[in-house]
Coordinates of C-alpha atoms in Angstrom, one line a residue:
Chain A
M1 CA 182.1 248.2 73.9
Q2 CA 179.2 246.7 75.9
T3 CA 179.8 244.7 78.3
N4 CA 178.7 240.7 78.3
T5 CA 175.8 240.8 81.0
P6 CA 173.5 238.3 82.2
E7 CA 171.1 239.7 79.4
N8 CA 173.8 239.4 76.3
A9 CA 175.1 235.7 77.1
A10 CA 170.9 234.9 76.9
K11 CA 171.3 235.6 73.3
T12 CA 174.5 234.2 72.5
T13 CA 175.5 230.9 71.6
R14 CA 178.1 228.7 72.6
R15 CA 181.7 230.0 71.6
W16 CA 184.3 227.6 73.0
S17 CA 184.4 224.1 71.5
S18 CA 185.9 221.2 72.5
R19 CA 187.0 220.1 68.9
S20 CA 190.4 218.4 68.9
I21 CA 193.0 220.7 67.4
G22 CA 194.8 217.8 65.6
S23 CA 193.7 215.1 63.9
H24 CA 193.6 211.1 64.8
L25 CA 196.3 210.1 63.2
Q26 CA 198.7 213.1 65.4
H27 CA 196.7 212.2 68.7
Q28 CA 197.8 207.9 67.9
I29 CA 202.0 209.1 67.1
F30 CA 201.6 210.6 70.8
Y31 CA 199.8 207.8 72.3
V32 CA 202.7 205.3 70.3
L33 CA 205.0 207.4 71.8
I34 CA 204.3 207.6 75.7
R35 CA 203.7 203.8 75.4
M36 CA 207.8 203.2 74.3
G37 CA 209.2 205.8 75.9
G38 CA 207.0 207.0 78.1
R39 CA 206.0 211.1 79.3
R40 CA 209.5 212.6 78.7
A41 CA 209.4 211.0 74.9
A42 CA 205.9 212.4 74.2
Y43 CA 207.2 216.1 75.7
L44 CA 209.8 216.1 73.5
L45 CA 207.4 215.7 70.5
L46 CA 205.1 218.5 72.3
Y47 CA 207.6 221.3 72.3
L48 CA 208.0 221.0 68.7
V49 CA 204.5 220.7 67.5
V50 CA 203.1 223.2 69.7
L51 CA 206.5 225.3 68.1
Y52 CA 204.7 224.8 65.3
Y53 CA 201.3 225.9 65.7
V54 CA 201.9 228.8 67.6
L55 CA 204.0 230.2 64.9
L56 CA 201.9 229.4 61.8
C57 CA 198.3 228.7 62.7
P58 CA 197.4 232.8 63.5
S59 CA 194.1 230.7 65.0
V60 CA 196.0 229.8 68.1
R61 CA 197.6 233.3 68.9
R62 CA 194.0 234.4 68.5
K63 CA 192.3 232.0 70.6
S64 CA 195.2 232.4 73.5
G65 CA 194.8 236.5 73.7
H66 CA 191.2 236.9 74.6
Y67 CA 192.7 236.0 78.0
L68 CA 196.5 236.5 77.8
R69 CA 195.4 240.6 77.0
R70 CA 194.2 240.3 80.1
R71 CA 196.3 238.7 82.4
F72 CA 199.6 240.5 80.8
P73 CA 197.9 243.8 79.8
G74 CA 201.7 245.3 79.4
R75 CA 203.3 242.4 76.8
G76 CA 205.3 243.4 73.8
A77 CA 204.0 241.5 70.6
F78 CA 207.1 239.1 71.1
G79 CA 205.4 238.8 74.7
R80 CA 202.8 237.6 73.9
L81 CA 204.4 234.7 71.3
L82 CA 205.9 233.5 74.8
D83 CA 203.2 233.7 76.2
C84 CA 200.9 231.8 73.8
Y85 CA 204.0 229.2 73.2
R86 CA 203.9 228.8 77.6
M87 CA 200.3 228.6 77.8
S88 CA 200.3 226.3 74.9
L89 CA 202.4 224.2 76.0
E90 CA 200.8 224.3 79.5
L91 CA 197.9 222.2 77.6
G92 CA 199.3 219.9 75.5
K93 CA 200.9 219.0 78.7
A94 CA 198.2 218.5 80.7
L95 CA 196.8 216.3 77.4
V96 CA 199.9 214.2 77.5
D97 CA 199.4 213.7 81.6
R98 CA 196.0 212.6 80.6
A99 CA 197.1 210.2 78.4
V100 CA 200.1 209.0 80.2
V101 CA 197.9 208.4 83.3
G102 CA 195.6 206.4 80.9
I103 CA 198.2 204.5 79.4
L104 CA 200.6 203.9 82.0
G105 CA 198.1 203.6 85.0
P106 CA 197.4 206.4 87.8
A107 CA 201.1 205.3 89.9
S108 CA 202.7 207.5 87.0
M109 CA 201.8 210.8 88.1
D110 CA 201.8 211.8 91.8
V111 CA 198.4 214.2 93.0
E112 CA 198.8 216.0 96.4
L113 CA 195.1 216.8 97.1
V114 CA 195.4 219.8 99.5
G115 CA 191.9 219.7 101.5
R116 CA 191.5 215.9 102.2
E117 CA 190.4 216.7 105.5
R118 CA 187.9 219.0 105.5
L119 CA 186.7 217.3 101.9
L120 CA 185.8 214.5 104.0
E121 CA 184.2 216.7 106.6
I122 CA 182.1 218.2 104.4
Q123 CA 180.6 214.7 102.9
A124 CA 179.9 213.9 106.5
E125 CA 176.9 216.4 106.2
N126 CA 175.5 214.0 104.0
R127 CA 173.8 216.1 101.8
G128 CA 176.4 215.3 98.6
I129 CA 178.7 217.5 97.5
I130 CA 178.6 220.3 94.4
L131 CA 182.0 220.5 93.1
V132 CA 183.3 223.0 91.2
T133 CA 185.9 223.5 89.3
A134 CA 187.4 224.9 85.9
H135 CA 189.8 224.6 82.8
V136 CA 192.4 225.1 84.4
G137 CA 195.9 222.7 85.6
C138 CA 194.0 219.2 84.4
W139 CA 190.7 218.3 85.8
Q140 CA 190.7 214.6 85.2
A141 CA 193.6 214.6 87.8
A142 CA 190.6 215.7 90.2
M143 CA 188.3 213.6 89.1
S144 CA 190.5 210.7 89.5
A145 CA 191.9 211.5 92.6
L146 CA 187.7 211.5 94.4
G147 CA 188.3 207.9 94.5
F148 CA 188.7 208.1 98.8
L149 CA 185.3 209.9 98.8
Q150 CA 184.0 206.1 97.9
T151 CA 181.1 207.5 96.7
P152 CA 179.8 208.2 93.2
V153 CA 180.9 210.8 91.5
N154 CA 178.7 212.7 89.0
M155 CA 180.2 215.0 86.0
L156 CA 177.7 217.2 84.2
M157 CA 179.3 217.8 80.9
Q158 CA 179.3 217.6 76.8
R159 CA 181.1 216.0 74.7
E160 CA 181.5 217.1 70.9
P161 CA 181.2 214.4 67.9
G162 CA 184.6 216.6 67.2
D163 CA 186.5 215.9 70.5
I164 CA 188.7 213.2 69.8
D165 CA 191.0 213.5 72.5
R166 CA 190.5 209.8 74.7
H167 CA 189.6 210.2 77.9
Y168 CA 192.1 208.7 80.8
F169 CA 190.2 205.8 81.4
E170 CA 189.3 205.6 78.0
H171 CA 192.8 204.4 76.8
Q172 CA 192.7 201.2 78.8
G173 CA 188.7 200.7 77.7
L174 CA 187.6 201.1 81.3
D175 CA 184.2 201.8 82.4
C176 CA 183.7 205.7 82.7
P177 CA 184.5 206.1 86.5
Y178 CA 182.1 208.9 86.7
K179 CA 178.8 209.1 85.7
I180 CA 177.7 211.7 82.7
I181 CA 175.5 213.8 83.6
D182 CA 174.8 216.0 79.6
P183 CA 173.4 219.0 80.5
Q184 CA 171.4 218.4 76.8
G185 CA 169.2 216.4 78.3
F186 CA 165.7 217.2 79.5
L187 CA 165.7 220.1 81.6
G188 CA 169.6 220.2 81.8
G189 CA 169.5 217.1 83.7
V190 CA 168.7 219.4 86.7
L191 CA 166.4 216.5 87.9
E192 CA 169.9 213.7 87.7
M193 CA 171.9 216.5 89.6
M194 CA 168.8 216.8 92.5
Q195 CA 168.6 212.8 93.0
V196 CA 172.7 212.8 92.9
L197 CA 173.0 215.2 95.5
K198 CA 170.1 213.4 97.8
K199 CA 171.9 211.1 97.2
G200 CA 175.0 212.2 99.3
E201 CA 177.1 212.1 95.7
V202 CA 179.4 214.1 94.2
L203 CA 178.4 216.4 91.2
C204 CA 180.9 218.2 89.3
V205 CA 180.3 221.2 87.4
M206 CA 182.2 223.2 85.6
G207 CA 181.7 226.6 86.9
D208 CA 183.8 228.8 83.9
R209 CA 182.3 228.2 81.2
V210 CA 177.9 228.2 80.0
F211 CA 176.4 226.0 78.1
G212 CA 174.9 226.8 75.2
S213 CA 172.1 229.6 74.9
D214 CA 172.1 229.3 79.2
K215 CA 170.3 232.3 79.7
N216 CA 171.2 231.6 83.9
T217 CA 174.4 233.6 83.5
V218 CA 175.6 236.5 86.3
S219 CA 178.0 239.1 85.7
A220 CA 180.8 239.5 87.7
Q221 CA 184.6 241.0 87.3
F222 CA 187.2 239.1 86.2
L223 CA 190.5 240.6 85.2
G224 CA 189.2 243.6 84.7
A225 CA 185.7 242.9 83.4
E226 CA 182.4 241.3 83.2
V227 CA 182.0 238.1 82.1
A228 CA 179.1 236.1 82.1
F229 CA 179.3 233.3 84.5
P230 CA 176.5 230.5 84.7
Y231 CA 174.7 230.2 88.7
S232 CA 173.0 226.9 87.9
A233 CA 175.3 225.6 90.8
Y234 CA 174.8 227.7 93.6
K235 CA 170.7 227.5 92.9
L236 CA 170.8 223.8 93.1
A237 CA 173.1 224.5 96.1
A238 CA 170.4 227.0 97.2
T239 CA 167.5 224.4 96.7
T240 CA 168.8 221.1 98.0
G241 CA 171.4 222.9 100.6
A242 CA 174.5 221.3 99.2
P243 CA 177.8 222.1 100.3
I244 CA 179.8 224.0 97.1
V245 CA 183.4 222.9 96.7
V246 CA 185.7 225.1 94.7
L247 CA 188.3 222.2 93.6
L248 CA 191.4 223.5 90.8
S249 CA 194.1 221.6 90.0
A250 CA 197.7 222.6 88.9
K251 CA 201.0 221.0 87.7
T252 CA 203.4 221.3 90.2
G253 CA 206.6 218.8 88.6
P254 CA 207.3 217.4 85.3
A255 CA 204.6 214.0 87.1
S256 CA 203.1 215.6 89.5
Y257 CA 199.7 217.7 90.1
R258 CA 198.4 219.3 93.0
L259 CA 194.0 219.6 93.8
K260 CA 193.5 222.7 95.9
L261 CA 190.2 222.9 98.2
A262 CA 190.1 226.5 96.7
G263 CA 186.8 227.1 98.0
E264 CA 183.8 227.1 100.1
I265 CA 180.7 228.0 99.1
R266 CA 177.5 227.9 101.1
V267 CA 174.3 229.5 99.2
P268 CA 171.6 229.5 101.9
S269 CA 168.2 229.0 100.9
R270 CA 166.1 231.3 99.1
P271 CA 168.5 233.8 98.7
G272 CA 165.8 235.0 96.4
R273 CA 164.9 234.9 92.9
G274 CA 166.2 235.9 89.9
A275 CA 170.2 236.0 88.9
A276 CA 171.5 239.1 90.7
A277 CA 170.8 236.7 94.5
F278 CA 173.2 234.4 93.3
A279 CA 175.8 237.1 92.0
P280 CA 177.8 236.9 95.4
Y281 CA 178.3 233.3 95.4
V282 CA 179.5 233.6 91.8
T283 CA 181.7 236.4 92.5
E284 CA 182.8 234.2 95.6
F285 CA 184.1 231.6 92.7
V286 CA 185.3 234.1 90.4
Q287 CA 187.6 235.4 92.8
V288 CA 189.2 232.2 94.0
L289 CA 189.9 231.7 89.8
E290 CA 191.7 234.9 89.7
E291 CA 193.8 233.8 92.2
Y292 CA 194.5 230.8 90.4
T293 CA 195.4 233.1 87.5
R294 CA 197.8 234.3 89.2
E295 CA 199.8 231.8 90.9
Q296 CA 199.2 229.6 87.8
P297 CA 198.7 232.1 85.0
Y298 CA 200.0 229.5 81.7
Q299 CA 197.8 226.7 83.1
F300 CA 193.9 229.0 82.3
F301 CA 192.7 226.9 79.7
N302 CA 189.8 228.7 78.3
F303 CA 190.6 229.3 74.6
Y304 CA 187.6 232.2 73.8
D305 CA 186.7 235.2 73.9
L306 CA 184.6 235.4 77.4
W307 CA 184.4 238.9 77.6
S308 CA 183.2 239.0 74.8
T309 CA 179.2 239.8 73.8
P310 CA 177.0 239.1 71.3
D311 CA 176.8 242.6 69.8
D312 CA 180.7 242.8 69.9
Q313 CA 181.2 239.4 67.2
G314 CA 178.6 241.1 65.3
Chain B
M1 CA 140.6 220.3 89.2
A2 CA 141.2 220.8 92.2
T3 CA 144.7 220.2 91.7
V4 CA 144.9 221.9 88.8
A5 CA 143.3 225.2 90.4
K6 CA 146.2 224.5 93.6
L7 CA 148.9 224.5 91.3
K8 CA 147.9 227.7 89.4
S9 CA 147.9 229.5 92.8
I10 CA 151.3 228.0 94.0
L11 CA 153.4 228.2 90.7
I12 CA 152.0 232.2 90.9
E13 CA 152.9 232.4 94.7
D14 CA 155.9 230.4 95.3
M15 CA 157.6 230.4 91.5
N16 CA 157.0 234.0 91.8
L17 CA 155.3 235.0 88.4
E18 CA 153.4 237.7 89.5
D19 CA 152.5 239.5 86.4
I20 CA 150.2 236.1 85.8
A21 CA 147.3 235.9 86.9
P22 CA 145.5 232.4 87.2
E23 CA 142.7 233.3 85.0
E24 CA 145.0 233.0 82.0
L25 CA 146.7 229.7 83.0
N26 CA 145.0 226.0 82.4
A27 CA 146.1 222.7 82.2
D28 CA 146.7 222.9 78.7
T29 CA 149.4 225.6 80.0
V30 CA 153.6 224.5 79.1
L31 CA 155.3 224.9 82.0
F32 CA 158.9 225.5 80.8
G33 CA 159.7 227.0 77.2
E34 CA 157.0 229.1 75.3
G35 CA 154.1 228.3 77.9
L36 CA 154.9 229.0 81.0
G37 CA 158.4 230.4 80.2
L38 CA 159.9 228.5 83.2
D39 CA 163.8 227.4 82.4
S40 CA 165.5 224.0 83.5
L41 CA 166.7 225.7 86.5
D42 CA 163.4 226.8 87.2
A43 CA 162.8 223.0 87.6
V44 CA 165.0 222.7 90.8
E45 CA 162.4 225.0 92.3
L46 CA 159.5 223.4 91.4
V47 CA 160.6 219.8 92.5
V48 CA 160.9 221.4 96.1
V49 CA 158.0 223.4 95.5
I50 CA 155.6 220.3 94.4
Q51 CA 157.2 218.2 97.8
K52 CA 156.5 220.8 99.3
H53 CA 153.2 221.6 99.3
F54 CA 151.6 217.9 97.8
G55 CA 154.3 215.6 99.5
V56 CA 154.9 214.0 96.6
E57 CA 159.1 213.5 95.3
I58 CA 159.5 213.4 91.5
K59 CA 162.3 211.3 91.3
D60 CA 164.0 211.2 88.2
M61 CA 163.8 211.8 84.6
E62 CA 161.2 209.1 83.9
E63 CA 159.0 210.8 86.1
G64 CA 160.2 213.9 85.5
R65 CA 159.8 214.3 81.6
P66 CA 155.9 213.2 81.6
A67 CA 155.0 215.1 84.5
F68 CA 156.4 218.3 83.0
Q69 CA 155.1 218.7 80.2
T70 CA 151.5 220.6 81.1
I71 CA 149.8 222.2 84.4
G72 CA 147.8 219.8 83.6
T73 CA 150.0 216.7 83.4
L74 CA 151.8 217.4 86.3
A75 CA 148.3 217.7 88.3
A76 CA 147.6 214.2 87.0
Y77 CA 151.0 212.8 88.1
I78 CA 150.8 214.5 91.6
D79 CA 146.8 212.9 91.8
E80 CA 148.5 209.9 90.5
K81 CA 151.0 209.8 93.4
T82 CA 148.9 210.9 96.5
A83 CA 146.0 208.8 95.6
A84 CA 148.2 205.5 95.7

């Protein structure tokens, strides 16, 4: 089997999708339940909905299996099914919680930030902050908890037409609390990204997914095999001098999240040209991510085969 | 034309495009994609290189989009900014 090297990733069309699994009506039912009965009422329905999808939709089991096979290699069929249920349930809870924050307000969720003081110290360097996060926990919780920095937050984010999940601020018709930079824009939005960092603002990027057929990837060992990860954030850091902060969120209780400053990565200016120069810094992030999957195995939300290559897919 | 010539040598040296000879480049050479083959991340480096050598800062998308088409459009942008 060929590994997922940057060269292969260059040929790859995007393999993940942000398209919602449920219909518009199903989402509305959850929103009504939250309004009428709060988070618990929505969770009750969620347990049944997730059970339905896990038992009756093979695609749900297949999509979660890519990661679960790597994370729990020794599992039997029943164990795998249970893992799939737990992982799907955690994703469902994260989506419900996001809606709860939007509908009932931020006070409905406790968010603890571990590393707050360090984040303020890094901000005081006045070189902007590149906040690298991942599709774990509830990343929107991370966004909503950055107000104390008192600086604009910019998010590199692509949204598909089929994505009907509402972001938390959309429930109350509020303006987006962060500025969205479209990676499909001119030159992948890099000029905008450089500009916000120059102004000392926060730029948030997802470090675990490749947008489109981005050839700017470098491979790193993740859960026992090579995966291509994007290195654009690290190149931006090298060029602008901005520090990289890895901030990951995790659900810690029924109505609580913990955001953790899980890593701090410094990329020297001009480390060299080409992907290999950035491999050590990408690896630092990947090690933090792998550590996260050890601590929170069911809160890793990448439902596609990170480890596959275009050749694997035929 | 002087800016085009300087830009050609800077692109080759600072962007590490050693496999390209200066005479292969001209004002019509497209910077990104099929032309010179630069990609979006190279744009990050290019912005820094232009500022270093010409003291010209490309501030935003509106300025960058027309300037980042060909070597000629970039040279014209630099000339315009340095003359101002």
